Amino acid sequence: MPLELNWDNAEDIGILLTERHPDVDPLTVRFTDLHRYVTELPEFKGDPKKSNEGKLEAIQMAWHEEFQDK
């Protein structure tokens, strides 16, 4: 996993969100909250303004896959 994550690291972010929020169903998270969860990750170094719906959806789906696997 890269030491510094940005919006293009959906799979790595999904793993971290599963670890950080183990009891949260990713499909119930609003994009505004997902944006906050991502930008609060210590490993996240991306520009908060460079997110978009497609990037957030990719992160949400990666998180959902991890959530289902646990």
XYZ file of N, CA and C in Angstrom:
210
model
N 0.846 -1.189 0.000
C 0.000 0.000 0.000
C 0.887 1.246 0.000
N 0.580 2.201 -0.860
C 1.384 3.430 -0.893
C 1.308 4.174 0.444
N 2.379 4.855 0.783
C 2.399 5.627 2.027
C 1.519 6.862 1.940
N 1.373 7.387 0.728
C 0.544 8.568 0.528
C -0.528 8.236 -0.502
N -1.774 8.372 -0.094
C -2.888 8.032 -0.961
C -3.532 9.276 -1.550
N -4.108 9.101 -2.731
C -4.899 10.170 -3.337
C -6.192 9.555 -3.863
N -6.983 10.336 -4.562
C -8.306 9.891 -5.009
C -8.251 8.702 -5.955
N -7.114 8.419 -6.566
C -7.006 7.310 -7.511
C -6.669 5.982 -6.842
N -6.493 5.966 -5.539
C -6.139 4.746 -4.806
C -7.363 4.130 -4.138
N -8.417 3.895 -4.915
C -9.695 3.437 -4.364
C -9.564 2.143 -3.565
N -8.848 1.170 -4.087
C -8.744 -0.117 -3.394
C -8.042 0.022 -2.047
N -6.949 0.746 -2.019
C -6.223 0.940 -0.754
C -7.071 1.726 0.243
N -7.776 2.730 -0.237
C -8.650 3.514 0.643
C -9.778 2.637 1.164
N -10.323 1.774 0.301
C -11.378 0.854 0.740
C -10.927 -0.041 1.876
N -9.701 -0.530 1.783
C -9.143 -1.374 2.850
C -9.045 -0.582 4.153
N -8.512 0.624 4.068
C -8.355 1.444 5.274
C -9.703 1.816 5.887
N -10.684 2.111 5.052
C -12.000 2.461 5.584
C -12.649 1.265 6.270
N -12.423 0.064 5.753
C -12.944 -1.145 6.399
C -12.321 -1.320 7.774
N -11.027 -1.037 7.871
C -10.332 -1.151 9.159
C -10.788 -0.067 10.129
N -10.988 1.125 9.613
C -11.316 2.262 10.466
C -12.793 2.306 10.872
N -13.668 1.807 9.998
C -15.115 1.826 10.243
C -15.680 0.416 10.006
N -15.286 -0.561 10.833
C -15.631 -1.962 10.565
C -17.129 -2.277 10.606
N -17.901 -1.507 11.319
C -19.330 -1.808 11.456
C -20.220 -0.967 10.558
N -19.628 -0.167 9.686
C -20.399 0.708 8.803
C -20.593 0.023 7.457
N -21.853 -0.069 7.026
C -22.146 -0.582 5.689
C -21.861 0.546 4.701
N -20.876 0.380 3.831
C -20.486 1.464 2.926
C -21.627 1.979 2.042
N -22.591 1.119 1.747
C -23.682 1.538 0.872
C -24.673 2.467 1.571
N -24.520 2.637 2.881
C -25.396 3.552 3.622
C -24.753 4.916 3.843
N -23.506 5.072 3.390
C -22.749 6.304 3.634
C -22.993 7.314 2.508
N -23.393 8.511 2.887
C -23.562 9.578 1.893
C -22.193 10.012 1.390
N -22.158 10.505 0.155
C -20.887 10.919 -0.425
C -20.230 12.048 0.371
N -21.020 12.924 0.988
C -20.422 13.987 1.793
C -19.680 13.390 2.987
N -20.254 12.359 3.598
C -19.582 11.699 4.716
C -18.400 10.878 4.230
N -18.545 10.217 3.089
C -17.445 9.437 2.532
C -16.252 10.344 2.228
N -16.526 11.492 1.676
C -15.459 12.468 1.394
C -14.717 12.809 2.682
N -15.459 13.043 3.748
C -14.849 13.371 5.041
C -14.044 12.187 5.576
N -14.605 10.977 5.497
C -13.888 9.790 5.970
C -12.546 9.646 5.246
N -12.571 9.857 3.939
C -11.345 9.701 3.147
C -10.322 10.766 3.525
N -10.757 12.009 3.572
C -9.800 13.088 3.843
C -9.278 13.053 5.281
N -9.975 12.360 6.176
C -9.505 12.219 7.558
C -8.482 11.098 7.730
N -8.324 10.251 6.715
C -7.333 9.179 6.818
C -5.933 9.790 6.879
N -5.103 9.376 7.842
C -3.753 9.940 7.946
C -2.917 9.722 6.688
N -3.179 8.632 5.965
C -2.411 8.307 4.770
C -2.849 9.117 3.546
N -3.992 9.771 3.643
C -4.528 10.496 2.489
C -3.851 11.851 2.355
N -3.221 12.064 1.202
C -2.504 13.320 0.954
C -3.044 14.053 -0.270
N -4.143 13.549 -0.833
C -4.706 14.170 -2.024
C -5.373 15.501 -1.731
N -5.663 16.221 -2.782
C -6.345 17.507 -2.680
C -7.836 17.243 -2.452
N -8.395 17.669 -1.320
C -9.817 17.429 -1.048
C -10.743 17.975 -2.133
N -10.304 18.977 -2.852
C -11.141 19.588 -3.884
C -11.132 18.803 -5.197
N -10.270 17.795 -5.308
C -10.156 17.069 -6.565
C -10.983 15.793 -6.600
N -11.877 15.626 -5.646
C -12.758 14.464 -5.691
C -13.904 14.751 -6.651
N -14.556 13.685 -7.093
C -15.771 13.823 -7.884
C -16.629 12.590 -7.631
N -17.811 12.597 -8.190
C -18.743 11.503 -7.931
C -18.161 10.154 -8.362
N -17.489 10.112 -9.498
C -16.913 8.860 -9.988
C -15.840 8.307 -9.062
N -14.998 9.178 -8.549
C -13.929 8.737 -7.639
C -14.512 8.264 -6.315
N -15.511 8.996 -5.810
C -16.143 8.586 -4.559
C -16.888 7.264 -4.732
N -17.524 7.086 -5.870
C -18.227 5.835 -6.125
C -17.244 4.667 -6.205
N -16.105 4.867 -6.839
C -15.088 3.814 -6.917
C -14.589 3.442 -5.523
N -14.386 4.438 -4.678
C -13.952 4.180 -3.301
C -15.038 3.442 -2.538
N -16.275 3.880 -2.702
C -17.390 3.233 -2.006
C -17.507 1.759 -2.422
N -17.351 1.467 -3.710
C -17.446 0.086 -4.186
C -16.273 -0.758 -3.690
N -15.071 -0.176 -3.655
C -13.906 -0.897 -3.120
C -14.114 -1.187 -1.634
N -14.630 -0.207 -0.912
C -14.912 -0.397 0.508
C -15.979 -1.472 0.678
N -17.012 -1.451 -0.161
C -18.089 -2.430 -0.084
C -17.554 -3.842 -0.318
N -16.658 -4.015 -1.267
C -16.061 -5.330 -1.510
C -15.314 -5.828 -0.283
N -14.525 -4.931 0.328
C -13.795 -5.295 1.547
C -14.761 -5.630 2.685
N -15.817 -4.843 2.802
C -16.830 -5.041 3.841
C -17.486 -6.426 3.695
N -17.779 -6.815 2.469
C -18.406 -8.124 2.229
C -17.442 -9.265 2.517
N -16.150 -9.039 2.299
C -15.146 -10.092 2.496
C -14.830 -10.363 3.960
N -15.168 -9.428 4.835
C -14.779 -9.641 6.242
C -15.717 -10.561 6.971
